[in-house]
Amino acid sequence: VLSEDCKKYIFSKQDALSIARYIRLDFDEVKGVKSGDAIPTHYNIEVYNRGKNSIQDVQIKYTLYYTQGNLNKGGSDRKTATGTLSSGKIYDSDSVTLPTQSISIVRKSKPASGGGWCGPNVPGGRRVDSMTGVVVDVIVDGEIVRTESSNRALLTKALKNR
């Protein structure tokens, strides 16, 4: 049994809860045309309204997770990029696709000076960047109503760090 205050709170959040229930997100990693050593890569986030009513202006706050190799010292660094998108109006049983910003993914090698093996103390090496995934917060009336990710392990990690 809920108190009157609890009932009022739930009714005041009814629209946000409804949107959270009826929104489905799909993620598609998109690689562009290679330019030099870089391949511009982004995610298309499809926001699908499974409900029977239109939804207006759902905000999508995303964080892209990727690694960037280092030709000089070897290894790679973990990086993130964030952005916010707005869905506009999504009609019932319809969807919109929102592209994130692009990240330049590079794969190249730098030969060691004098030839031979490349390692942490030898100039030269490989740079291998990779896109790890995207975590998305669905925001309605300034509140996060749902969080999803292209990668379950990434979602677990992101939620632990909040």
PDB file of N, CA and C in Angstrom, residues 56-93:
ATOM      1  N   GLN A  56       7.818  13.470 -27.289  1.00  0.00           N
ATOM      2  CA  GLN A  56       8.427  14.731 -27.718  1.00  0.00           C
ATOM      3  C   GLN A  56       9.761  14.965 -27.020  1.00  0.00           C
ATOM      4  N   ASP A  57      10.789  15.266 -27.791  1.00  0.00           N
ATOM      5  CA  ASP A  57      12.095  15.721 -27.300  1.00  0.00           C
ATOM      6  C   ASP A  57      12.713  14.896 -26.182  1.00  0.00           C
ATOM      7  N   VAL A  58      12.997  13.664 -26.479  1.00  0.00           N
ATOM      8  CA  VAL A  58      13.776  12.836 -25.564  1.00  0.00           C
ATOM      9  C   VAL A  58      15.238  13.206 -25.783  1.00  0.00           C
ATOM     10  N   GLN A  59      15.954  13.460 -24.704  1.00  0.00           N
ATOM     11  CA  GLN A  59      17.374  13.773 -24.822  1.00  0.00           C
ATOM     12  C   GLN A  59      18.187  12.502 -24.652  1.00  0.00           C
ATOM     13  N   ILE A  60      19.205  12.388 -25.462  1.00  0.00           N
ATOM     14  CA  ILE A  60      20.114  11.247 -25.420  1.00  0.00           C
ATOM     15  C   ILE A  60      21.494  11.804 -25.096  1.00  0.00           C
ATOM     16  N   LYS A  61      22.003  11.456 -23.923  1.00  0.00           N
ATOM     17  CA  LYS A  61      23.361  11.852 -23.560  1.00  0.00           C
ATOM     18  C   LYS A  61      24.231  10.607 -23.714  1.00  0.00           C
ATOM     19  N   TYR A  62      25.266  10.712 -24.542  1.00  0.00           N
ATOM     20  CA  TYR A  62      26.077   9.533 -24.815  1.00  0.00           C
ATOM     21  C   TYR A  62      27.534   9.756 -24.422  1.00  0.00           C
ATOM     22  N   THR A  63      28.204   8.648 -24.141  1.00  0.00           N
ATOM     23  CA  THR A  63      29.645   8.645 -23.920  1.00  0.00           C
ATOM     24  C   THR A  63      30.230   7.547 -24.794  1.00  0.00           C
ATOM     25  N   LEU A  64      31.117   7.950 -25.696  1.00  0.00           N
ATOM     26  CA  LEU A  64      31.835   6.997 -26.533  1.00  0.00           C
ATOM     27  C   LEU A  64      33.096   6.578 -25.793  1.00  0.00           C
ATOM     28  N   TYR A  65      33.371   5.301 -25.786  1.00  0.00           N
ATOM     29  CA  TYR A  65      34.581   4.763 -25.167  1.00  0.00           C
ATOM     30  C   TYR A  65      35.451   4.182 -26.281  1.00  0.00           C
ATOM     31  N   TYR A  66      36.719   4.581 -26.298  1.00  0.00           N
ATOM     32  CA  TYR A  66      37.624   4.070 -27.317  1.00  0.00           C
ATOM     33  C   TYR A  66      39.052   4.056 -26.786  1.00  0.00           C
ATOM     34  N   THR A  67      39.909   3.310 -27.467  1.00  0.00           N
ATOM     35  CA  THR A  67      41.323   3.294 -27.101  1.00  0.00           C
ATOM     36  C   THR A  67      42.103   3.910 -28.242  1.00  0.00           C
ATOM     37  N   GLN A  68      43.171   4.599 -27.868  1.00  0.00           N
ATOM     38  CA  GLN A  68      44.028   5.243 -28.852  1.00  0.00           C
ATOM     39  C   GLN A  68      45.453   4.778 -28.613  1.00  0.00           C
ATOM     40  N   GLY A  69      46.029   4.130 -29.624  1.00  0.00           N
ATOM     41  CA  GLY A  69      47.400   3.643 -29.521  1.00  0.00           C
ATOM     42  C   GLY A  69      48.398   4.790 -29.529  1.00  0.00           C
ATOM     43  N   ASN A  70      49.596   4.505 -29.042  1.00  0.00           N
ATOM     44  CA  ASN A  70      50.651   5.513 -28.998  1.00  0.00           C
ATOM     45  C   ASN A  70      51.877   4.959 -29.718  1.00  0.00           C
ATOM     46  N   LEU A  71      52.220   5.573 -30.852  1.00  0.00           N
ATOM     47  CA  LEU A  71      53.352   5.096 -31.655  1.00  0.00           C
ATOM     48  C   LEU A  71      54.682   5.263 -30.941  1.00  0.00           C
ATOM     49  N   ASN A  72      54.825   6.286 -30.117  1.00  0.00           N
ATOM     50  CA  ASN A  72      56.113   6.568 -29.506  1.00  0.00           C
ATOM     51  C   ASN A  72      56.400   5.716 -28.278  1.00  0.00           C
ATOM     52  N   LYS A  73      55.437   5.595 -27.385  1.00  0.00           N
ATOM     53  CA  LYS A  73      55.706   4.852 -26.156  1.00  0.00           C
ATOM     54  C   LYS A  73      55.096   3.450 -26.143  1.00  0.00           C
ATOM     55  N   GLY A  74      54.323   3.128 -27.174  1.00  0.00           N
ATOM     56  CA  GLY A  74      53.677   1.817 -27.220  1.00  0.00           C
ATOM     57  C   GLY A  74      52.432   1.782 -26.352  1.00  0.00           C
ATOM     58  N   GLY A  75      51.703   0.708 -26.440  1.00  0.00           N
ATOM     59  CA  GLY A  75      50.483   0.574 -25.640  1.00  0.00           C
ATOM     60  C   GLY A  75      49.364   1.440 -26.169  1.00  0.00           C
ATOM     61  N   SER A  76      48.338   1.601 -25.353  1.00  0.00           N
ATOM     62  CA  SER A  76      47.203   2.435 -25.749  1.00  0.00           C
ATOM     63  C   SER A  76      46.614   3.118 -24.529  1.00  0.00           C
ATOM     64  N   ASP A  77      45.933   4.213 -24.785  1.00  0.00           N
ATOM     65  CA  ASP A  77      45.280   5.000 -23.745  1.00  0.00           C
ATOM     66  C   ASP A  77      43.772   4.895 -23.925  1.00  0.00           C
ATOM     67  N   ARG A  78      43.066   4.776 -22.808  1.00  0.00           N
ATOM     68  CA  ARG A  78      41.600   4.761 -22.854  1.00  0.00           C
ATOM     69  C   ARG A  78      41.108   6.193 -22.908  1.00  0.00           C
ATOM     70  N   LYS A  79      40.154   6.437 -23.786  1.00  0.00           N
ATOM     71  CA  LYS A  79      39.625   7.789 -23.969  1.00  0.00           C
ATOM     72  C   LYS A  79      38.103   7.742 -24.032  1.00  0.00           C
ATOM     73  N   THR A  80      37.495   8.917 -23.810  1.00  0.00           N
ATOM     74  CA  THR A  80      36.049   9.046 -23.941  1.00  0.00           C
ATOM     75  C   THR A  80      35.724  10.338 -24.687  1.00  0.00           C
ATOM     76  N   ALA A  81      34.560  10.366 -25.277  1.00  0.00           N
ATOM     77  CA  ALA A  81      34.008  11.569 -25.894  1.00  0.00           C
ATOM     78  C   ALA A  81      32.524  11.579 -25.567  1.00  0.00           C
ATOM     79  N   THR A  82      31.997  12.746 -25.231  1.00  0.00           N
ATOM     80  CA  THR A  82      30.584  12.831 -24.842  1.00  0.00           C
ATOM     81  C   THR A  82      29.827  13.797 -25.734  1.00  0.00           C
ATOM     82  N   GLY A  83      28.529  13.626 -25.745  1.00  0.00           N
ATOM     83  CA  GLY A  83      27.669  14.526 -26.503  1.00  0.00           C
ATOM     84  C   GLY A  83      26.226  14.336 -26.095  1.00  0.00           C
ATOM     85  N   THR A  84      25.389  15.252 -26.540  1.00  0.00           N
ATOM     86  CA  THR A  84      23.956  15.194 -26.254  1.00  0.00           C
ATOM     87  C   THR A  84      23.190  15.375 -27.558  1.00  0.00           C
ATOM     88  N   LEU A  85      22.182  14.549 -27.753  1.00  0.00           N
ATOM     89  CA  LEU A  85      21.335  14.597 -28.937  1.00  0.00           C
ATOM     90  C   LEU A  85      19.886  14.743 -28.504  1.00  0.00           C
ATOM     91  N   SER A  86      19.053  15.302 -29.364  1.00  0.00           N
ATOM     92  CA  SER A  86      17.633  15.421 -29.070  1.00  0.00           C
ATOM     93  C   SER A  86      16.852  14.709 -30.164  1.00  0.00           C
ATOM     94  N   SER A  87      15.842  13.954 -29.753  1.00  0.00           N
ATOM     95  CA  SER A  87      15.099  13.119 -30.697  1.00  0.00           C
ATOM     96  C   SER A  87      14.095  13.892 -31.531  1.00  0.00           C
ATOM     97  N   GLY A  88      13.671  15.058 -31.069  1.00  0.00           N
ATOM     98  CA  GLY A  88      12.532  15.697 -31.710  1.00  0.00           C
ATOM     99  C   GLY A  88      11.285  14.882 -31.390  1.00  0.00           C
ATOM    100  N   LYS A  89      10.296  14.910 -32.253  1.00  0.00           N
ATOM    101  CA  LYS A  89       9.065  14.152 -32.017  1.00  0.00           C
ATOM    102  C   LYS A  89       9.211  12.754 -32.606  1.00  0.00           C
ATOM    103  N   ILE A  90       8.871  11.746 -31.810  1.00  0.00           N
ATOM    104  CA  ILE A  90       8.872  10.364 -32.285  1.00  0.00           C
ATOM    105  C   ILE A  90       7.425   9.864 -32.206  1.00  0.00           C
ATOM    106  N   TYR A  91       6.848   9.580 -33.349  1.00  0.00           N
ATOM    107  CA  TYR A  91       5.468   9.116 -33.385  1.00  0.00           C
ATOM    108  C   TYR A  91       5.367   7.688 -32.855  1.00  0.00           C
ATOM    109  N   ASP A  92       4.154   7.289 -32.494  1.00  0.00           N
ATOM    110  CA  ASP A  92       3.952   5.930 -31.980  1.00  0.00           C
ATOM    111  C   ASP A  92       4.397   4.914 -33.019  1.00  0.00           C
ATOM    112  N   SER A  93       5.039   3.846 -32.535  1.00  0.00           N
ATOM    113  CA  SER A  93       5.549   2.763 -33.381  1.00  0.00           C
ATOM    114  C   SER A  93       6.484   3.265 -34.487  1.00  0.00           C
TER     115      SER A  93
END
